[in-house]
PDB file of C-alpha atoms and ligand atoms in Angstrom:
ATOM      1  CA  UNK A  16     -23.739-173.644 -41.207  1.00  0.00           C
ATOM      2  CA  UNK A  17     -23.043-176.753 -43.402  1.00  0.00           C
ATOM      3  CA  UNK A  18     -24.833-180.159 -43.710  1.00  0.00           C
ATOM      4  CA  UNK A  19     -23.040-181.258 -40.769  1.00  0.00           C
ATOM      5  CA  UNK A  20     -24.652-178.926 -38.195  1.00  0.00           C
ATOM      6  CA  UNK A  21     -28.097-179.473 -39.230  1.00  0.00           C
ATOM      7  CA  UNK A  22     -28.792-182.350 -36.663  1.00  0.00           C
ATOM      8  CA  UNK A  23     -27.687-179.752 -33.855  1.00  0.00           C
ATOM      9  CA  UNK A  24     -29.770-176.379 -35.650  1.00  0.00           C
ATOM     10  CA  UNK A  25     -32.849-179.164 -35.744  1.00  0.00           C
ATOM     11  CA  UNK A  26     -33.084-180.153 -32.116  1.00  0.00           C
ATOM     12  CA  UNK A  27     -32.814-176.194 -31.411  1.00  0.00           C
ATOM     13  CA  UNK A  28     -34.949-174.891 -33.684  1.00  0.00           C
ATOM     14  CA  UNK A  29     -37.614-177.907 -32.571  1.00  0.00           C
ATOM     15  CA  UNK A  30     -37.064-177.411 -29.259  1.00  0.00           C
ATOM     16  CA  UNK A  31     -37.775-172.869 -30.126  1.00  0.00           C
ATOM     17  CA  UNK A  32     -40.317-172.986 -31.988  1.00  0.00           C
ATOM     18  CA  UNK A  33     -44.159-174.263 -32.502  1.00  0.00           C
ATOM     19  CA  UNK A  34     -44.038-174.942 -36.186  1.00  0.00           C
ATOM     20  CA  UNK A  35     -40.081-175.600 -36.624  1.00  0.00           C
ATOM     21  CA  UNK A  36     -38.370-175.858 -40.012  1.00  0.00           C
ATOM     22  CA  UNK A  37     -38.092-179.303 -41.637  1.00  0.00           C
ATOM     23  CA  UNK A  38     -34.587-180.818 -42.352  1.00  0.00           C
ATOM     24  CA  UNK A  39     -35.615-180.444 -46.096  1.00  0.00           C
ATOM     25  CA  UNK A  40     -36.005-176.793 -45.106  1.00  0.00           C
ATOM     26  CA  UNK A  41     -32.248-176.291 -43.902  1.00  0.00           C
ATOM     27  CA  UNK A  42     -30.823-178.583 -46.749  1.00  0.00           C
ATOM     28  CA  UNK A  43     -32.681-176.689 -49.528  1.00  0.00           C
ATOM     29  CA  UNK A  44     -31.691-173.446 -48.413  1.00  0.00           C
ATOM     30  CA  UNK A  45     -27.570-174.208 -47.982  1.00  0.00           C
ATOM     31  CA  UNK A  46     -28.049-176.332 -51.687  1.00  0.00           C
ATOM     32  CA  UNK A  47     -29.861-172.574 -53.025  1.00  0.00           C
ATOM     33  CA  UNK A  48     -26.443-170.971 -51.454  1.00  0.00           C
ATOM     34  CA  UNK A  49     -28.045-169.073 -48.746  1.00  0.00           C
ATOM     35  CA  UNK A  50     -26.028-167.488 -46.365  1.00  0.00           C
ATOM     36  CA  UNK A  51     -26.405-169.425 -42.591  1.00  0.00           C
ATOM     37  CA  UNK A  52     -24.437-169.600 -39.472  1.00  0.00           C
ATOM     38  CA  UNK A  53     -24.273-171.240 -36.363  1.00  0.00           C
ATOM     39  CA  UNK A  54     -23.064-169.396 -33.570  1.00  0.00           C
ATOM     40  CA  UNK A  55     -21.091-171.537 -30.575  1.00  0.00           C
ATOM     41  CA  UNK A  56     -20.737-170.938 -26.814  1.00  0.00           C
ATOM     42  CA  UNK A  57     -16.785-171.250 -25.302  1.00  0.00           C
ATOM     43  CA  UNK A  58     -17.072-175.338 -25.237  1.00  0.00           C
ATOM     44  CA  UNK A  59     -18.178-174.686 -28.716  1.00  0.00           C
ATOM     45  CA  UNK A  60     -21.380-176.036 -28.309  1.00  0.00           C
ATOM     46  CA  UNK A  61     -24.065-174.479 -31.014  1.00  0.00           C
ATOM     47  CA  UNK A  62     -26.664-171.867 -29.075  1.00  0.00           C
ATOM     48  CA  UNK A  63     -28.079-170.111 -32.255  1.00  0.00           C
ATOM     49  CA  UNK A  64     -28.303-169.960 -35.929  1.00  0.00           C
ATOM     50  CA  UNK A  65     -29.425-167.480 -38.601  1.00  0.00           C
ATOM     51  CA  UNK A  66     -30.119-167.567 -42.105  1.00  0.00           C
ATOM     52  CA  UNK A  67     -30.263-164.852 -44.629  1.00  0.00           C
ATOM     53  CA  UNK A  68     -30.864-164.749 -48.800  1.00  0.00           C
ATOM     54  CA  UNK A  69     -29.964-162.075 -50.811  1.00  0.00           C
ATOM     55  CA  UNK A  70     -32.417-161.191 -53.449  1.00  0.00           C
ATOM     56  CA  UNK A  71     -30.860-158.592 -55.952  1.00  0.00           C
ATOM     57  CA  UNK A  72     -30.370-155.588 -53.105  1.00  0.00           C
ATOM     58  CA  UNK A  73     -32.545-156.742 -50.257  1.00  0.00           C
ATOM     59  CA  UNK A  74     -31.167-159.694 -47.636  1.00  0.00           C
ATOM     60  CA  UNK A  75     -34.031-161.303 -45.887  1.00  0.00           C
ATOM     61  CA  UNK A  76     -33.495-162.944 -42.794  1.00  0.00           C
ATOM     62  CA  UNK A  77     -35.042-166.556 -43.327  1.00  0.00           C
ATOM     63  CA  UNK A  78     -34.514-167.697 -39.597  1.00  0.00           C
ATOM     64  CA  UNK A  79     -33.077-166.346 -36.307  1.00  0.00           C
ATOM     65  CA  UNK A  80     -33.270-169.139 -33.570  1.00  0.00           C
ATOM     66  CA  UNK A  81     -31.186-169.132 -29.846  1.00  0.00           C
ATOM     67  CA  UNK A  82     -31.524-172.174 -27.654  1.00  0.00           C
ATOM     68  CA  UNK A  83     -34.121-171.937 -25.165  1.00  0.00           C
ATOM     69  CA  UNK A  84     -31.716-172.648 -22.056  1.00  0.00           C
ATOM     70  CA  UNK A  85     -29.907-169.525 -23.449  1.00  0.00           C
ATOM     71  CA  UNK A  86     -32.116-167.040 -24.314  1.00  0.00           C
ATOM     72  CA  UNK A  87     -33.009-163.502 -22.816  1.00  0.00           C
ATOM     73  CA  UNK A  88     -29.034-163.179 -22.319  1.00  0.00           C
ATOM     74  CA  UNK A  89     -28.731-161.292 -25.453  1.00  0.00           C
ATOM     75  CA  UNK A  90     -27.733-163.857 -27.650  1.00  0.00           C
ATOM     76  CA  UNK A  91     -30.321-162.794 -30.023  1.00  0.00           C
ATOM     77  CA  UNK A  92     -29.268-159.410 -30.627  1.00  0.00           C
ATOM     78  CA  UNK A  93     -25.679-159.960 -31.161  1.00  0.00           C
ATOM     79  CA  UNK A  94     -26.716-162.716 -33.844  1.00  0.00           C
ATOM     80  CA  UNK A  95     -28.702-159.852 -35.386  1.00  0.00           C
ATOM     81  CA  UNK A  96     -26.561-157.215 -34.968  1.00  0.00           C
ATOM     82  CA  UNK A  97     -24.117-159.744 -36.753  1.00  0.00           C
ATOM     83  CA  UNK A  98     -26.639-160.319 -39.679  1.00  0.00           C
ATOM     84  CA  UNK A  99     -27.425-156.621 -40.035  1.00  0.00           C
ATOM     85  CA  UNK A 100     -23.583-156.095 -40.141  1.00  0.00           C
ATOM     86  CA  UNK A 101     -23.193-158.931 -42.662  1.00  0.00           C
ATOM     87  CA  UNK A 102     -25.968-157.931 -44.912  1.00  0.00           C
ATOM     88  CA  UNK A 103     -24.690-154.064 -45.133  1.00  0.00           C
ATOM     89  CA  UNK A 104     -21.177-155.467 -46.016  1.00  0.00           C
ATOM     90  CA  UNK A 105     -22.629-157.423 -49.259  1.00  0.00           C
ATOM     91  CA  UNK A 106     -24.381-153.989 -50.132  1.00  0.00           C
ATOM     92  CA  UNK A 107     -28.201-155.019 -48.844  1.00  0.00           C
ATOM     93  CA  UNK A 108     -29.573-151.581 -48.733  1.00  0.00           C
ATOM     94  CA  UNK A 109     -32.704-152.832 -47.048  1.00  0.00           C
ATOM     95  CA  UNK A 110     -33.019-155.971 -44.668  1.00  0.00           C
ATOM     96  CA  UNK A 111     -36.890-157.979 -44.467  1.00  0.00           C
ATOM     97  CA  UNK A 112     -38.427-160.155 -42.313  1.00  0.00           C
ATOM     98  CA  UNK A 113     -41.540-161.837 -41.831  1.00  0.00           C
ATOM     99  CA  UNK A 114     -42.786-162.532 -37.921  1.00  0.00           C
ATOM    100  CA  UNK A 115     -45.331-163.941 -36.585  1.00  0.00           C
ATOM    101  CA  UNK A 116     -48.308-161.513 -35.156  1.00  0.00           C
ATOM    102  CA  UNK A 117     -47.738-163.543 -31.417  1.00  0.00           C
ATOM    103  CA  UNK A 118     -44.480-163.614 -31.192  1.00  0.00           C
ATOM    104  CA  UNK A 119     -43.748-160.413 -29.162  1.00  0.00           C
ATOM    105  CA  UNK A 120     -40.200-161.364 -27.783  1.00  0.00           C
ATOM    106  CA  UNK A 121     -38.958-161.662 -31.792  1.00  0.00           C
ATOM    107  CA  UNK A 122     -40.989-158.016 -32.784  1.00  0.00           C
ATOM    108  CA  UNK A 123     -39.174-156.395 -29.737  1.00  0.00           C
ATOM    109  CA  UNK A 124     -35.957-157.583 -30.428  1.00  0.00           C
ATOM    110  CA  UNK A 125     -36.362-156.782 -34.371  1.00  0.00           C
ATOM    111  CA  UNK A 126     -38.136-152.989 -33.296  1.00  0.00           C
ATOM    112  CA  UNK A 127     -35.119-152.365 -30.817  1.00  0.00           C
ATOM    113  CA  UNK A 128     -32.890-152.896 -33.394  1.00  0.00           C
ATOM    114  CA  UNK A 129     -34.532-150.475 -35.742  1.00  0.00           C
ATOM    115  CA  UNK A 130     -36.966-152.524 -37.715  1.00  0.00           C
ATOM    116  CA  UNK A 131     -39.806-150.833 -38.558  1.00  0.00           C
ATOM    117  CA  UNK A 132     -43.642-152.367 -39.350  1.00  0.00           C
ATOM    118  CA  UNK A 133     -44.008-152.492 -43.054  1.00  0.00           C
ATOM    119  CA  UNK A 134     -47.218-154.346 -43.475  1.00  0.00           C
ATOM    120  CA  UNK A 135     -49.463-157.435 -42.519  1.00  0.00           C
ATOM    121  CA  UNK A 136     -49.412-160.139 -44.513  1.00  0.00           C
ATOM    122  CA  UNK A 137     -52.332-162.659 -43.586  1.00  0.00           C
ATOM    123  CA  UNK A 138     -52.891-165.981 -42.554  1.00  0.00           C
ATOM    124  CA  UNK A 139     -49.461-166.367 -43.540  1.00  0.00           C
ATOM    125  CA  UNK A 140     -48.424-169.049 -41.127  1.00  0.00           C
ATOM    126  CA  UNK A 141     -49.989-172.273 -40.088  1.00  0.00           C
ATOM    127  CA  UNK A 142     -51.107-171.857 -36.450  1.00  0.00           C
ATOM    128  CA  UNK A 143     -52.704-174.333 -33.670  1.00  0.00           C
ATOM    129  CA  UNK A 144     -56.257-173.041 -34.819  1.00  0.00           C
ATOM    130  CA  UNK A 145     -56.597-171.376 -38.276  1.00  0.00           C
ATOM    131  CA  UNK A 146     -53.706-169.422 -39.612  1.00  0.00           C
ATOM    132  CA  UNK A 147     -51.566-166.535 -38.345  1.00  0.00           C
ATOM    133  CA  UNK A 148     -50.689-163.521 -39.917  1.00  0.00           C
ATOM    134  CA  UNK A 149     -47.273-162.259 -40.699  1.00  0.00           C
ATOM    135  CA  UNK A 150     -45.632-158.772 -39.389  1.00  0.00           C
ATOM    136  CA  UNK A 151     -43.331-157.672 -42.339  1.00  0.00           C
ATOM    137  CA  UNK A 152     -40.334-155.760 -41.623  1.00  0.00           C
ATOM    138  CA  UNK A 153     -37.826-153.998 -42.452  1.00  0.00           C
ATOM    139  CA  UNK A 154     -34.639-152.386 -42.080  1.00  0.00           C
ATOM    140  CA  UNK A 155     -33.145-149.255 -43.846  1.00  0.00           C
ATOM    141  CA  UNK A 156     -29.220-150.602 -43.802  1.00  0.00           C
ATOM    142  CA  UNK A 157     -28.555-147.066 -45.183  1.00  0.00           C
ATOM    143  CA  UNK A 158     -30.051-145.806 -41.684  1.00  0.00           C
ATOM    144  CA  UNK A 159     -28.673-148.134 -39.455  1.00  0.00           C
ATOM    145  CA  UNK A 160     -25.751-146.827 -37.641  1.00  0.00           C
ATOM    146  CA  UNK A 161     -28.878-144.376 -35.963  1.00  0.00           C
ATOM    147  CA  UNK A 162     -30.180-146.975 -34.350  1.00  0.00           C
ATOM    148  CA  UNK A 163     -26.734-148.971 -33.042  1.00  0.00           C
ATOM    149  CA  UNK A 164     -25.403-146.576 -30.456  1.00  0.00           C
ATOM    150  CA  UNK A 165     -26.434-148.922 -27.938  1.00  0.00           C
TER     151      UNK A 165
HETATM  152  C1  COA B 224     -36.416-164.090 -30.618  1.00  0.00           C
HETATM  153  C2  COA B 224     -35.108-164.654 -30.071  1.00  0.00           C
HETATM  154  C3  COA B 224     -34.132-164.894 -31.242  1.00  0.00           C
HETATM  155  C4  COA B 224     -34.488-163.624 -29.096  1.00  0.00           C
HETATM  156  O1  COA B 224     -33.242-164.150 -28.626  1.00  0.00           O
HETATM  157  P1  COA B 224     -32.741-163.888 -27.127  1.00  0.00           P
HETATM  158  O2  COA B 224     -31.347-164.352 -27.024  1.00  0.00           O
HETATM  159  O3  COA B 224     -33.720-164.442 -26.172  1.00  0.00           O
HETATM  160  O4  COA B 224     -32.844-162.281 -27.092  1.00  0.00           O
HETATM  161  P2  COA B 224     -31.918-161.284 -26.249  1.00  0.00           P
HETATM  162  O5  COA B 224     -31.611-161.857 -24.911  1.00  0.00           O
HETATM  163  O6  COA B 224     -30.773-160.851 -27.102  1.00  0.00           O
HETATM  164  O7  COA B 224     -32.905-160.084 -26.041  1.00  0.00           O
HETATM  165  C5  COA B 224     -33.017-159.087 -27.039  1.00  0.00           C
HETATM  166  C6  COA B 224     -34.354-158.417 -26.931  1.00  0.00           C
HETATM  167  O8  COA B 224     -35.392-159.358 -27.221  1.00  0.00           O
HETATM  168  C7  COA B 224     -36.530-159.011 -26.451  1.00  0.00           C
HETATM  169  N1  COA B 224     -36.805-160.075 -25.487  1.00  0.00           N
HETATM  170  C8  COA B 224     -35.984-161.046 -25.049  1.00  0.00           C
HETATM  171  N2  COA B 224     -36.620-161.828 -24.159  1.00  0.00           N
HETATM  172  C9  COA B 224     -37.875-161.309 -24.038  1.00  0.00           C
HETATM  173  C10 COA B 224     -39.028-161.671 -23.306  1.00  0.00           C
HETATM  174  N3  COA B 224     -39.030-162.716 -22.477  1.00  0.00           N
HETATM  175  N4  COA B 224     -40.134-160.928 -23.467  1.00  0.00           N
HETATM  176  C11 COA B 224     -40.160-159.875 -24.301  1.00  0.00           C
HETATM  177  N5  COA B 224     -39.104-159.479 -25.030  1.00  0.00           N
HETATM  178  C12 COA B 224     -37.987-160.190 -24.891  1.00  0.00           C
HETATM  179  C13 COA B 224     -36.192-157.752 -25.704  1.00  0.00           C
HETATM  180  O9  COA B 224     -36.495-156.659 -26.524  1.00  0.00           O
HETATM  181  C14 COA B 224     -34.700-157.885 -25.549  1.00  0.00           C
HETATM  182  O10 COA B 224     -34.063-156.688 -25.343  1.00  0.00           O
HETATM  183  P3  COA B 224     -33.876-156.130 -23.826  1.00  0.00           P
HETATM  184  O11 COA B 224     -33.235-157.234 -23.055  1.00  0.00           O
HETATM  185  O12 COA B 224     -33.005-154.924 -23.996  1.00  0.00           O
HETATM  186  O13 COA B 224     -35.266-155.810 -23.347  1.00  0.00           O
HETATM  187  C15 COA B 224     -35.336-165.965 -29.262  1.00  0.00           C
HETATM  188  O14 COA B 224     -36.359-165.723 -28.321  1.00  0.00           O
HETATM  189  C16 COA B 224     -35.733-167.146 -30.114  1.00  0.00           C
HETATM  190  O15 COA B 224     -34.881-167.854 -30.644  1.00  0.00           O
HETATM  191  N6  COA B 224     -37.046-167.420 -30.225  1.00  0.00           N
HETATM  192  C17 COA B 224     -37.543-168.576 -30.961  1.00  0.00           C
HETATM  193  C18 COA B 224     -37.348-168.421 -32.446  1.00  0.00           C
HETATM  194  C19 COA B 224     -37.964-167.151 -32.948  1.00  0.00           C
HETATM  195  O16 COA B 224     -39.040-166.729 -32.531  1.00  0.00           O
HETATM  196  N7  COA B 224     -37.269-166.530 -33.907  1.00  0.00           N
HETATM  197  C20 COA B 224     -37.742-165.334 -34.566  1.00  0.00           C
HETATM  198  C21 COA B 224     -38.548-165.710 -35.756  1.00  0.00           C
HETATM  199  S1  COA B 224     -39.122-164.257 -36.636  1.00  0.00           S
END
């Protein structure tokens, strides 16, 4: 992902998502030198984007967002099996993520892939009435090829 793309990760990630990232959001996290893709269909048009940071031996995936015409096609997993790949290969030994208690789809994608419940952070995110908490988890990258046989 560079500046360029961030009209196009926008208009998915508004069009995903209830409380989408900001433009600021996407700038400030290429400018801190996070790592961020966009993925493209044949006619190379963008269908998802992740986002990851590395803090000292842990890679924490920021974002994960496919295009709603496109999802349940398993877009979403090969994005994260490409993260999880990624993160292993710059020598993440453990890969976090924060999720939204509602958001079942994202937790079953996340849990099929291995991710396990690590704790409850709450009222973490803004929500349509009150706040939401957040479902920490997390990866062992040491662990993972027990979980990729699939
Ligand atoms: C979460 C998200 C990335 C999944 O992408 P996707 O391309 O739809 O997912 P896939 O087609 O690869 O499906 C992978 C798994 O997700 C889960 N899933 C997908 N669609 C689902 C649905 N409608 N209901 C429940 N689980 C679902 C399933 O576990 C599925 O595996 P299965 O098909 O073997 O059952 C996508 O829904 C999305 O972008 N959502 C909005 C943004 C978001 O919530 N990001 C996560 C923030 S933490």
């Amino acid at each position: 992902m560079t500046q360029q793309d961030i009209a196009e990760v926008l208009a998915i990630e508004k069009s995903a998502t209830s409380f989408p990232w900001s433009a600021k959001n996407f700038k400030d996290s290429l400018k801190a030198g996070h790592q961020a893709w966009v993925f493209s269909d044949k006619s190379n048009e963008t269908i998802a984007f992740a986002l990851v940071q590395k803090v000292v031996d842990e890679a924490h995936l920021l974002n994960i967002c496919v295009k709603p015409s496109v999802q349940g096609q398993g877009f979403g997993r090969k994005v994260l099996n490409y993260v999880v790949d990624f993160s292993r290969s710059i020598s993440a030994v453990l890969m976090v993520l924060e999720v939204r208690s509602s958001n079942k789809r994202a937790q079953q994608l996340y849990l099929q892939a291995g991710f396990n419940e690590m704790s409850v952070r709450k009222a973490y995110y803004p929500a349509k009435v009150g706040r939401e908490d957040a479902i920490l988890m997390g990866l062992d990258l040491g662990l993972i090829s027990l979980f990729t046989e699939k």
